[in-house]
Amino acid sequence: MPAEPLARSLGPPDAVLRRLSAYAPLAPDEEALLRQITARPAPVAPRTELVRDGDAAPRPQVLVEGWACRQRLLADGRRQIVVVLLPGDLIGLDRRRRPLPFGSVTTLTAAQVCEAGPLRERAARGGAAGDGTGAGTGEGTGLAAALRQAREMEEIWLVNQVVRLGRQTAYERVAHFLLELRERLSTVDRVQDDRFSFPITQEVLADALGLSVVHMNRTMQQLRRDGLIEQRATAITLRDVPALVSIADYAGAHGA
Amino acid sequence: MPAEPLARSLGPPDAVLRRLSAYAPLAPDEEALLRQITARPAPVAPRTELVRDGDAAPRPQVLVEGWACRQRLLADGRRQIVVVLLPGDLIGLDRRRRPLPFGSVTTLTAAQVCEAGPLRERAARGGAAGDGTGAGTGEGTGLAAALRQAREMEEIWLVNQVVRLGRQTAYERVAHFLLELRERLSTVDRVQDDRFSFPITQEVLADALGLSVVHMNRTMQQLRRDGLIEQRATAITLRDVPALVSIADYAGAHGA
DNA sequence: CGCAGTTTTGATAGCCCTCAAGGGACGTGG
DNA sequence: CCACGTCCCTTGAGGGCTATCAAAACTGCG
């Protein structure tokens, strides 16, 4: 099962570096550290658990290639995907002091993962960090700032997810989710002309958006019939972003 | 309009201190700072916006008394409450570097709020923090550790909310939510014999749990009829916590 | 060429929403 | 003391969105 032929063609595999330097400018030695960490990514099969539920000390990792997710299972087998993780995303970088029932982290596709312990240590030791109170104007620079930003982005994705699941219809949910994916993937150069790799099954999509597989399928069909999206192989194209934005009431995570 | 007669009888107003020292042991001077900050709380009317949506630099505040929420409004008026904030909870303590579309923070009841700028500064300056890599065993102490823990707890509440909204029925959602409230309120000594103040309307509850007011009402009735909860005035009693836990598939945020 | 996983389709049912209206609690004012 | 408004809770009826069950078409693959 090839990981993501399209993704590879759409961008080189330095997703983590792209992601973090989009969040905050990095010092040369920090970039070097990142390159070193991601030099030899470990291939991981689909449906592999990267972090077990309740794990006391999840190892810091970075997702270099492929998609994954944080998910939680209910006792009767129902699954809720809490957040989808994309190339360049971080896993377990927050130092936790207690084993928290966060759910597990699992790959959705074939993926490539790197250990990121040194990244956390480097950030903890501090650097160009702008820790000053700064009243909010300062952005902060350096690895620590980038990691903070990464954490805040993840919180935004969670809030988005709550709004989708709580107050939007299936149609709106899918539109909103696709727009979020587009925005996130574009920061790692995986989007061209509103087209990007889309390597997950409708079952996964359903578990992410709180729907049944059958209804997920019908909703996708509706979006296609309405000319809003187009799927070929494992890639998807958003054919009318403004319309999608309007439907989903989408307000991105822009900085202004 | 009296804020919360029951709450007052169930616990003294030093909710913030209780909350934070439950997260991590504080140094004497940190406790003193907390007492100083919360010495003169400002009364706030219900439905008051404490943080506006997209606010670049939300002022750090602590909720000393009353309930509030983070919420997001859709263009057509639909409202989703992202997370409910209880006495002792923190608001805007994370230093943000960009204006993020987080939604607004609004009081749900009459409340008492304190500015907490000094708290953030004190934590940033560092203290007894256990920043060592520690492999996960160390808990960390001091204000900074407590604030980190507070942030992680909020993330757990978000994940809980996602699971509720995505994969649970109305009945399960309410059970799950009530158990979470019980657990959170108990850390600030606002729970006695599974009974606690419950000062929000069913409309608020509906917006928190992604339901209509009518269905919210019917679900509460069902829970009462099943002998699981009991409401009198503005207080609620969980009459069968094990049953509720089973129904909701509730796994608290315990440390083991 | 059959197998397993995925997508698709049809039919039926159910959870939950919307609309509408009545009742209760509380405070205000006459 | 009672009329009256407001807010909240409650109830009824009808319908729509979405789930479930079942099975067929499709795809990639060994």
Coordinates of C-alpha atoms (C1' of nucleotides) in Angstrom, one line a residue:
Chain A
M1 CA 0.0 0.0 0.0
P2 CA 1.9 3.1 -1.2
A3 CA 1.8 5.9 1.4
E4 CA 0.9 9.0 -0.5
P5 CA 2.1 9.2 -4.1
L6 CA 0.5 12.6 -4.6
A7 CA 1.8 14.0 -1.3
R8 CA 5.2 13.2 -2.3
S9 CA 4.9 14.9 -5.6
L10 CA 3.4 18.0 -4.0
G11 CA 6.1 18.6 -1.5
P12 CA 9.4 17.5 -0.1
P13 CA 9.4 15.6 3.1
D14 CA 10.7 18.3 5.4
A15 CA 7.2 19.0 6.6
V16 CA 8.2 19.5 10.2
L17 CA 10.6 22.2 9.4
R18 CA 8.1 24.0 7.2
R19 CA 5.5 23.8 9.8
L20 CA 7.5 25.1 12.7
S21 CA 9.2 27.9 10.8
A22 CA 5.8 29.0 9.6
Y23 CA 4.9 29.4 13.3
A24 CA 8.0 31.3 14.3
P25 CA 11.3 32.1 12.7
L26 CA 13.9 29.6 13.8
A27 CA 17.6 30.0 14.6
P28 CA 20.1 28.3 12.2
D29 CA 21.1 25.8 14.8
E30 CA 17.5 25.0 15.6
E31 CA 16.9 24.3 11.9
A32 CA 19.9 22.1 11.9
L33 CA 18.6 20.2 14.9
L34 CA 15.3 19.7 13.0
R35 CA 17.0 18.4 9.9
Q36 CA 19.1 16.1 12.0
I37 CA 16.0 14.8 13.9
T38 CA 14.1 14.1 10.7
A39 CA 17.0 12.7 8.8
R40 CA 16.0 9.1 9.1
P41 CA 12.3 8.8 9.5
A42 CA 10.9 5.4 10.6
P43 CA 8.3 3.9 8.4
V44 CA 5.1 3.0 10.2
A45 CA 2.2 0.9 8.9
P46 CA -1.4 2.1 8.8
R47 CA -3.4 1.5 12.0
T48 CA -0.3 1.5 14.2
E49 CA -0.7 2.9 17.7
L50 CA 1.9 5.6 18.2
V51 CA 0.7 6.6 21.7
R52 CA -1.4 4.3 23.8
D53 CA -4.4 5.6 25.8
G54 CA -3.4 6.8 29.2
D55 CA 0.2 6.6 28.4
A56 CA 2.1 8.3 31.3
A57 CA 5.0 9.6 29.2
P58 CA 4.3 9.5 25.5
R59 CA 7.5 9.8 23.6
P60 CA 7.9 13.0 21.7
Q61 CA 7.5 12.3 18.0
V62 CA 7.0 14.2 14.8
L63 CA 4.9 13.0 11.9
V64 CA 7.0 13.5 8.8
E65 CA 4.8 11.8 6.2
G66 CA 1.3 10.3 6.2
W67 CA -1.8 11.0 8.3
A68 CA -2.6 10.0 11.8
C69 CA -5.2 10.9 14.5
R70 CA -5.9 11.2 18.1
Q71 CA -9.0 9.1 18.9
R72 CA -11.0 7.7 21.7
L73 CA -13.0 4.5 21.8
L74 CA -16.2 4.0 23.7
A75 CA -16.8 0.8 25.5
D76 CA -19.3 -0.5 22.9
G77 CA -16.9 0.2 20.0
R78 CA -18.0 3.6 18.9
R79 CA -15.0 5.6 17.8
Q80 CA -14.5 9.3 17.8
I81 CA -11.5 10.8 16.1
V82 CA -10.6 13.9 18.1
V83 CA -8.2 15.5 15.7
V84 CA -6.5 14.5 12.5
L85 CA -2.7 14.8 12.4
L86 CA -1.0 15.8 9.1
P87 CA 2.6 15.8 7.9
G88 CA 4.6 18.2 10.0
D89 CA 2.4 17.8 13.1
L90 CA 3.8 17.1 16.5
I91 CA 2.9 14.2 18.8
G92 CA 3.4 14.1 22.6
L93 CA 5.6 17.2 22.7
D94 CA 3.9 18.6 25.7
R95 CA 5.5 17.4 28.9
R96 CA 2.8 15.7 30.8
R97 CA 3.0 15.2 34.5
R98 CA 0.2 12.7 34.8
P99 CA -1.1 9.9 32.7
L100 CA -4.1 11.6 31.1
P101 CA -6.9 9.9 29.4
F102 CA -6.3 11.6 26.1
G103 CA -7.1 8.7 23.9
S104 CA -4.6 7.0 21.6
V105 CA -2.6 8.3 18.7
T106 CA -2.9 6.1 15.7
T107 CA -1.7 6.2 12.1
L108 CA -4.4 6.4 9.5
T109 CA -2.2 5.7 6.5
A110 CA 1.3 4.4 6.0
A111 CA 3.5 7.1 7.7
Q112 CA 6.9 8.2 8.6
V113 CA 7.7 9.2 12.1
C114 CA 10.7 10.5 13.9
E115 CA 11.7 10.6 17.6
A116 CA 11.7 14.2 18.8
G117 CA 13.0 14.0 22.3
P118 CA 15.9 16.4 21.5
L119 CA 13.4 18.9 20.2
R120 CA 11.6 19.1 23.5
E121 CA 14.9 19.4 25.4
R122 CA 16.2 22.1 23.1
A123 CA 13.0 24.1 23.6
A124 CA 13.0 23.6 27.3
R125 CA 16.5 24.9 27.6
G126 CA 15.2 28.1 26.0
G127 CA 16.7 30.1 23.2
A128 CA 15.6 33.2 21.4
A129 CA 12.3 32.9 23.3
G130 CA 10.4 36.1 23.8
D131 CA 9.1 35.4 27.2
G132 CA 8.6 39.0 28.1
T133 CA 5.1 39.9 29.0
G134 CA 5.1 42.0 25.8
A135 CA 1.4 42.8 26.2
G136 CA 0.6 40.6 23.2
T137 CA 2.3 42.5 20.4
G138 CA 5.5 40.4 20.3
E139 CA 5.4 37.2 18.4
G140 CA 8.3 35.5 20.0
T141 CA 10.9 33.7 17.9
G142 CA 12.8 30.4 18.1
L143 CA 11.8 26.9 18.7
A144 CA 10.1 27.4 22.0
A145 CA 7.8 30.0 20.4
A146 CA 7.1 27.7 17.5
L147 CA 6.1 24.9 19.8
R148 CA 3.8 27.2 21.7
Q149 CA 2.2 28.2 18.5
A150 CA 1.8 24.6 17.5
R151 CA 0.0 23.9 20.8
E152 CA -2.3 26.8 20.2
M153 CA -3.1 25.7 16.7
E154 CA -4.0 22.3 18.0
E155 CA -6.3 24.0 20.5
I156 CA -8.0 25.8 17.6
W157 CA -8.5 22.6 15.7
L158 CA -10.2 21.2 18.8
V159 CA -12.5 24.2 19.1
N160 CA -13.3 23.9 15.4
Q161 CA -14.1 20.3 15.9
V162 CA -16.4 21.1 18.8
V163 CA -18.3 23.6 16.8
R164 CA -18.6 21.3 13.8
L165 CA -19.9 18.4 15.9
G166 CA -22.1 20.5 18.1
R167 CA -23.9 22.8 15.8
Q168 CA -23.3 22.0 12.1
T169 CA -25.1 19.6 9.7
A170 CA -23.3 16.8 8.0
Y171 CA -23.0 18.9 4.8
E172 CA -21.5 21.9 6.7
R173 CA -19.2 19.7 8.8
V174 CA -17.6 18.2 5.7
A175 CA -17.1 21.6 4.1
H176 CA -15.7 23.0 7.3
F177 CA -13.3 20.1 7.8
L178 CA -12.1 20.2 4.2
L179 CA -11.3 23.8 4.5
E180 CA -9.4 23.2 7.7
L181 CA -7.4 20.5 6.0
R182 CA -6.6 22.8 3.1
E183 CA -5.4 25.5 5.4
R184 CA -3.3 23.2 7.5
L185 CA -1.8 21.3 4.5
S186 CA -1.0 24.6 2.7
T187 CA 1.4 25.5 5.5
V188 CA 3.5 22.5 4.6
D189 CA 3.2 23.1 0.8
R190 CA 0.9 20.2 0.2
V191 CA -1.8 22.1 -1.6
Q192 CA -1.8 23.1 -5.2
D193 CA -4.7 24.9 -6.7
D194 CA -7.0 23.8 -3.9
R195 CA -6.1 20.2 -4.6
F196 CA -4.4 18.0 -2.0
S197 CA -3.9 14.3 -1.1
F198 CA -6.8 12.8 0.7
P199 CA -5.8 9.3 1.7
I200 CA -8.4 8.4 4.2
T201 CA -11.5 6.3 3.8
Q202 CA -15.0 7.5 4.3
E203 CA -15.2 5.4 7.5
V204 CA -12.4 7.4 9.0
L205 CA -14.0 10.6 7.8
A206 CA -17.2 9.5 9.4
D207 CA -15.5 8.8 12.7
A208 CA -13.9 12.2 12.6
L209 CA -17.1 14.1 11.9
G210 CA -19.5 12.1 14.1
L211 CA -21.5 10.5 11.3
S212 CA -22.3 7.1 10.0
V213 CA -20.4 5.8 7.0
V214 CA -23.5 5.6 4.9
H215 CA -24.4 9.2 5.6
M216 CA -20.9 10.3 5.1
N217 CA -21.0 8.8 1.7
R218 CA -24.2 10.5 0.7
T219 CA -22.9 13.8 2.0
M220 CA -19.8 13.5 -0.1
Q221 CA -21.9 12.7 -3.1
Q222 CA -24.0 15.8 -2.5
L223 CA -20.9 18.0 -2.4
R224 CA -19.7 16.5 -5.6
R225 CA -23.1 16.9 -7.3
D226 CA -23.1 20.5 -6.2
G227 CA -19.7 21.0 -7.9
L228 CA -18.0 21.9 -4.6
I229 CA -15.5 19.1 -4.6
E230 CA -14.0 16.6 -6.9
Q231 CA -12.3 13.4 -6.0
R232 CA -9.9 11.4 -8.2
A233 CA -8.0 8.5 -6.8
T234 CA -6.7 9.6 -3.4
A235 CA -6.7 13.3 -4.1
I236 CA -9.4 15.9 -3.6
T237 CA -10.0 19.3 -5.2
L238 CA -12.0 22.1 -3.7
R239 CA -13.7 23.5 -6.7
D240 CA -15.4 26.4 -5.1
V241 CA -13.6 27.6 -1.9
P242 CA -15.7 30.7 -1.4
A243 CA -18.9 28.7 -1.6
L244 CA -17.5 26.2 0.9
V245 CA -16.5 29.0 3.2
S246 CA -19.9 30.4 3.1
I247 CA -21.6 27.0 3.7
A248 CA -19.3 26.1 6.5
D249 CA -19.2 29.6 8.1
Y250 CA -15.5 29.0 8.1
A251 CA -13.2 31.5 9.8
G252 CA -9.6 30.2 9.4
A253 CA -6.9 30.6 11.9
H254 CA -5.5 33.6 10.2
G255 CA -3.5 36.2 12.1
A256 CA -5.7 39.2 11.4
Chain B
M1 CA -30.0 38.9 41.6
P2 CA -28.0 36.8 44.1
A3 CA -25.1 35.0 42.5
E4 CA -25.1 31.5 43.9
P5 CA -26.4 31.1 47.4
L6 CA -25.7 27.4 47.4
A7 CA -22.2 27.7 46.1
R8 CA -21.4 30.1 48.8
S9 CA -22.6 27.7 51.4
L10 CA -20.6 24.9 49.9
G11 CA -17.3 26.5 49.8
P12 CA -15.3 29.6 50.6
P13 CA -14.4 31.9 47.7
D14 CA -10.8 31.0 47.4
A15 CA -11.5 28.7 44.5
V16 CA -8.5 29.7 42.4
L17 CA -6.1 28.9 45.2
R18 CA -7.8 25.5 45.8
R19 CA -7.7 24.7 42.1
L20 CA -4.1 25.6 41.5
S21 CA -2.7 24.0 44.6
A22 CA -4.6 20.8 43.6
Y23 CA -2.7 20.9 40.4
A24 CA 0.8 21.4 41.9
P25 CA 2.1 22.4 45.3
L26 CA 2.7 26.1 45.5
A27 CA 5.4 28.0 47.3
P28 CA 4.3 30.2 50.2
D29 CA 5.0 33.4 48.2
E30 CA 3.0 32.1 45.3
E31 CA 0.0 31.4 47.6
A32 CA 0.4 34.9 48.9
L33 CA 0.4 36.3 45.4
L34 CA -2.8 34.4 44.7
R35 CA -4.5 35.7 47.8
Q36 CA -3.5 39.2 46.9
I37 CA -4.8 38.9 43.4
T38 CA -8.1 37.5 44.5
A39 CA -8.5 39.8 47.4
R40 CA -11.0 42.2 45.7
P41 CA -12.9 40.4 43.0
A42 CA -14.9 42.5 40.6
P43 CA -18.6 41.6 40.3
V44 CA -19.8 40.9 36.8
A45 CA -23.3 40.6 35.5
P46 CA -24.6 37.6 33.7
R47 CA -24.1 37.5 29.9
T48 CA -21.1 39.8 30.1
E49 CA -18.3 39.4 27.6
L50 CA -15.0 38.8 29.4
V51 CA -13.0 38.2 26.2
R52 CA -14.1 39.3 22.8
D53 CA -13.8 37.0 19.8
G54 CA -10.5 37.4 18.0
D55 CA -9.1 39.5 20.8
A56 CA -5.4 39.9 20.2
A57 CA -4.4 40.1 23.8
P58 CA -7.0 38.9 26.2
R59 CA -6.3 40.1 29.7
P60 CA -5.4 37.3 32.1
Q61 CA -8.3 36.8 34.5
V62 CA -9.4 34.3 37.1
L63 CA -13.0 33.3 37.7
V64 CA -13.5 33.4 41.4
E65 CA -17.2 32.9 41.6
G66 CA -20.0 32.0 39.2
W67 CA -20.0 30.2 35.9
A68 CA -18.9 31.3 32.4
C69 CA -18.1 29.8 29.1
R70 CA -16.1 30.0 25.9
Q71 CA -18.5 30.0 23.0
R72 CA -18.6 30.5 19.3
L73 CA -21.5 31.9 17.3
L74 CA -22.3 30.9 13.8
A75 CA -23.5 33.5 11.3
D76 CA -27.1 32.4 11.5
G77 CA -27.2 32.7 15.3
R78 CA -26.5 29.1 16.3
R79 CA -24.4 29.0 19.4
Q80 CA -21.9 26.4 20.5
I81 CA -20.5 26.5 24.0
V82 CA -17.0 25.1 23.7
V83 CA -16.3 24.7 27.4
V84 CA -17.9 25.7 30.6
L85 CA -15.8 27.7 33.1
L86 CA -16.3 27.1 36.8
P87 CA -15.1 28.9 39.9
G88 CA -11.3 28.7 40.1
D89 CA -10.8 28.5 36.3
L90 CA -8.4 30.6 34.4
I91 CA -9.1 32.8 31.5
G92 CA -6.6 34.0 28.9
L93 CA -3.6 33.0 30.9
D94 CA -1.8 31.6 27.8
R95 CA 0.3 34.2 26.2
R96 CA -1.0 34.3 22.6
R97 CA 1.1 35.8 19.9
R98 CA -1.7 36.2 17.3
P99 CA -5.3 37.1 17.5
L100 CA -6.9 33.7 17.3
P101 CA -10.5 33.0 16.5
F102 CA -11.2 31.2 19.7
G103 CA -14.6 32.5 20.3
S104 CA -15.6 34.8 23.1
V105 CA -15.6 34.2 26.9
T106 CA -18.9 35.1 28.5
T107 CA -20.4 34.9 31.9
L108 CA -23.4 32.6 32.3
T109 CA -24.3 33.7 35.8
A110 CA -23.5 36.6 38.0
A111 CA -19.8 36.2 38.6
Q112 CA -16.7 37.6 40.3
V113 CA -13.6 38.0 38.3
C114 CA -10.1 39.2 39.1
E115 CA -7.3 40.5 37.0
A116 CA -4.5 37.9 36.9
G117 CA -1.7 39.7 35.0
P118 CA 0.8 39.3 37.9
L119 CA 0.1 35.6 37.9
R120 CA 1.3 35.1 34.4
E121 CA 4.3 37.2 35.0
R122 CA 5.2 35.4 38.1
A123 CA 4.9 32.0 36.3
A124 CA 7.0 33.3 33.4
R125 CA 9.8 34.3 35.6
G126 CA 9.9 30.7 36.7
G127 CA 10.2 29.3 40.2
A128 CA 10.3 25.9 41.6
A129 CA 9.6 24.5 38.1
G130 CA 10.7 21.0 37.4
D131 CA 11.6 21.6 33.8
G132 CA 13.9 18.6 33.7
T133 CA 13.1 16.0 31.1
G134 CA 12.4 13.7 34.0
A135 CA 11.0 11.0 31.7
G136 CA 7.5 11.7 33.0
T137 CA 7.8 10.7 36.6
G138 CA 8.3 14.2 38.0
E139 CA 5.2 16.2 38.6
G140 CA 6.8 19.6 38.9
T141 CA 5.9 22.0 41.5
G142 CA 5.2 25.7 41.7
L143 CA 2.9 28.1 39.9
A144 CA 4.3 27.4 36.5
A145 CA 3.6 23.7 36.8
A146 CA 0.1 24.4 38.1
L147 CA -0.6 26.6 35.2
R148 CA 0.7 23.9 32.8
Q149 CA -1.6 21.4 34.5
A150 CA -4.5 23.8 34.2
R151 CA -3.9 24.0 30.5
E152 CA -3.8 20.3 30.1
M153 CA -7.0 19.9 32.1
E154 CA -8.7 22.3 29.7
E155 CA -7.5 20.2 26.8
I156 CA -9.0 17.2 28.4
W157 CA -12.3 19.0 28.8
L158 CA -12.1 19.8 25.1
V159 CA -11.5 16.2 24.2
N160 CA -14.3 15.1 26.4
Q161 CA -16.6 17.6 24.7
V162 CA -15.6 16.3 21.3
V163 CA -16.4 12.7 22.2
R164 CA -19.7 13.7 23.8
L165 CA -20.8 15.7 20.7
G166 CA -19.5 13.3 18.2
R167 CA -20.5 9.9 19.4
Q168 CA -22.9 10.1 22.3
T169 CA -26.7 10.3 22.5
A170 CA -28.4 13.1 24.3
Y171 CA -28.9 11.0 27.3
E172 CA -25.3 9.9 27.5
R173 CA -24.1 13.5 26.8
V174 CA -25.9 14.9 29.8
A175 CA -24.7 12.1 32.1
H176 CA -21.1 12.6 30.9
F177 CA -21.3 16.3 31.3
L178 CA -22.7 16.2 34.8
L179 CA -20.0 13.8 35.9
E180 CA -17.3 16.1 34.5
L181 CA -18.9 19.0 36.3
R182 CA -18.9 17.0 39.5
E183 CA -15.3 16.1 39.2
R184 CA -14.2 19.6 38.4
L185 CA -16.3 21.2 41.1
S186 CA -15.1 18.8 43.7
T187 CA -11.5 20.0 43.2
V188 CA -12.7 23.4 44.5
D189 CA -14.9 21.9 47.3
R190 CA -18.1 22.7 45.7
V191 CA -19.6 19.2 45.9
Q192 CA -21.2 17.6 48.9
D193 CA -22.6 14.1 48.6
D194 CA -22.7 14.4 44.8
R195 CA -24.8 17.5 45.1
F196 CA -23.7 20.8 43.7
S197 CA -24.9 24.2 42.5
F198 CA -26.3 24.1 39.0
P199 CA -27.1 27.7 38.1
I200 CA -27.5 27.4 34.3
T201 CA -30.7 27.3 32.2
Q202 CA -31.6 24.4 30.0
E203 CA -31.0 26.7 27.0
V204 CA -27.3 27.0 28.1
L205 CA -27.0 23.4 28.7
A206 CA -28.5 22.7 25.2
D207 CA -25.9 25.0 23.6
A208 CA -23.2 23.3 25.4
L209 CA -24.3 19.8 24.5
G210 CA -25.3 20.5 20.9
L211 CA -29.0 19.9 21.5
S212 CA -32.2 21.8 21.2
V213 CA -33.8 23.3 24.3
V214 CA -36.8 21.0 23.9
H215 CA -34.9 17.9 23.7
M216 CA -32.6 19.0 26.5
N217 CA -35.7 19.3 28.6
R218 CA -37.0 15.9 27.7
T219 CA -33.6 14.3 28.4
M220 CA -33.4 15.9 31.8
Q221 CA -36.8 14.6 32.6
Q222 CA -35.8 11.1 31.6
L223 CA -32.8 11.2 33.8
R224 CA -35.0 12.3 36.7
R225 CA -37.5 9.6 36.0
D226 CA -34.8 7.1 36.0
G227 CA -33.7 8.2 39.4
L228 CA -30.3 9.3 38.2
I229 CA -30.5 12.9 39.1
E230 CA -32.5 15.2 41.2
Q231 CA -33.0 18.9 40.9
R232 CA -34.1 21.3 43.5
A233 CA -34.0 25.1 43.0
T234 CA -30.5 25.7 41.5
A235 CA -28.9 22.6 42.8
I236 CA -28.5 19.2 41.3
T237 CA -27.8 15.9 43.0
L238 CA -26.4 12.9 41.2
R239 CA -28.3 10.1 42.8
D240 CA -26.5 7.2 41.2
V241 CA -23.0 8.0 40.1
P242 CA -22.0 4.4 39.2
A243 CA -25.0 4.2 36.9
L244 CA -24.2 7.5 35.4
V245 CA -20.6 6.5 34.9
S246 CA -21.7 3.4 33.1
I247 CA -24.2 5.2 30.9
A248 CA -21.7 7.9 29.9
D249 CA -18.7 5.6 29.6
Y250 CA -17.1 8.2 31.8
A251 CA -13.3 8.0 32.4
G252 CA -12.4 10.9 34.7
A253 CA -9.2 12.8 34.5
H254 CA -7.7 10.8 37.4
G255 CA -4.0 10.4 37.6
A256 CA -3.9 6.6 37.7
Chain C
dC1 C1' -10.2 -14.9 -10.6
dG2 C1' -11.6 -14.8 -6.1
dC3 C1' -10.8 -12.1 -1.8
dA4 C1' -11.0 -8.2 1.2
dG5 C1' -11.8 -3.6 1.8
dT6 C1' -14.3 0.4 0.2
dT7 C1' -18.0 2.7 -2.0
dT8 C1' -22.6 2.9 -3.2
dT9 C1' -27.6 2.1 -3.1
dG10 C1' -32.3 1.1 -1.1
dA11 C1' -35.5 0.7 2.6
dT12 C1' -36.8 1.5 7.2
dA13 C1' -36.6 3.4 11.6
dG14 C1' -35.4 6.5 15.2
dC15 C1' -33.3 10.4 17.4
dC16 C1' -33.7 14.9 17.6
dC17 C1' -35.4 19.4 15.6
dT18 C1' -38.8 22.9 14.8
dC19 C1' -43.0 25.1 15.5
dA20 C1' -46.5 26.3 18.7
dA21 C1' -48.6 27.0 22.9
dG22 C1' -49.6 26.4 27.8
dG23 C1' -48.0 26.6 32.7
dG24 C1' -45.2 28.1 36.6
dA25 C1' -42.0 31.2 39.1
dC26 C1' -40.7 35.7 40.1
dG27 C1' -40.5 40.6 40.2
dT28 C1' -42.9 45.1 39.1
dG29 C1' -46.4 48.3 39.3
dG30 C1' -51.0 49.8 40.0
Chain D
dC1 C1' -53.5 42.4 46.8
dC2 C1' -53.8 41.5 42.2
dA3 C1' -52.8 42.4 37.3
dC4 C1' -49.0 41.8 34.3
dG5 C1' -44.7 41.0 31.9
dT6 C1' -40.7 38.2 31.5
dC7 C1' -38.1 34.2 31.8
dC8 C1' -37.9 29.5 32.1
dC9 C1' -39.8 25.0 32.0
dT10 C1' -42.9 21.9 29.9
dT11 C1' -45.9 19.5 26.6
dG12 C1' -47.8 18.1 21.9
dA13 C1' -47.6 17.4 17.0
dG14 C1' -45.2 16.8 12.9
dG15 C1' -41.2 16.4 10.2
dG16 C1' -36.4 16.0 8.8
dC17 C1' -31.8 14.6 9.4
dT18 C1' -29.2 10.8 10.2
dA19 C1' -28.6 5.9 11.8
dT20 C1' -29.2 1.1 11.0
dC21 C1' -29.7 -3.0 8.3
dA22 C1' -28.8 -5.3 4.1
dA23 C1' -26.8 -6.1 -0.1
dA24 C1' -24.9 -4.9 -4.5
dA25 C1' -21.1 -2.7 -7.4
dC26 C1' -16.4 -1.4 -7.5
dT27 C1' -11.3 -1.5 -6.7
dG28 C1' -6.8 -3.2 -5.9
dC29 C1' -4.4 -7.2 -5.1
dG30 C1' -2.5 -12.0 -4.4

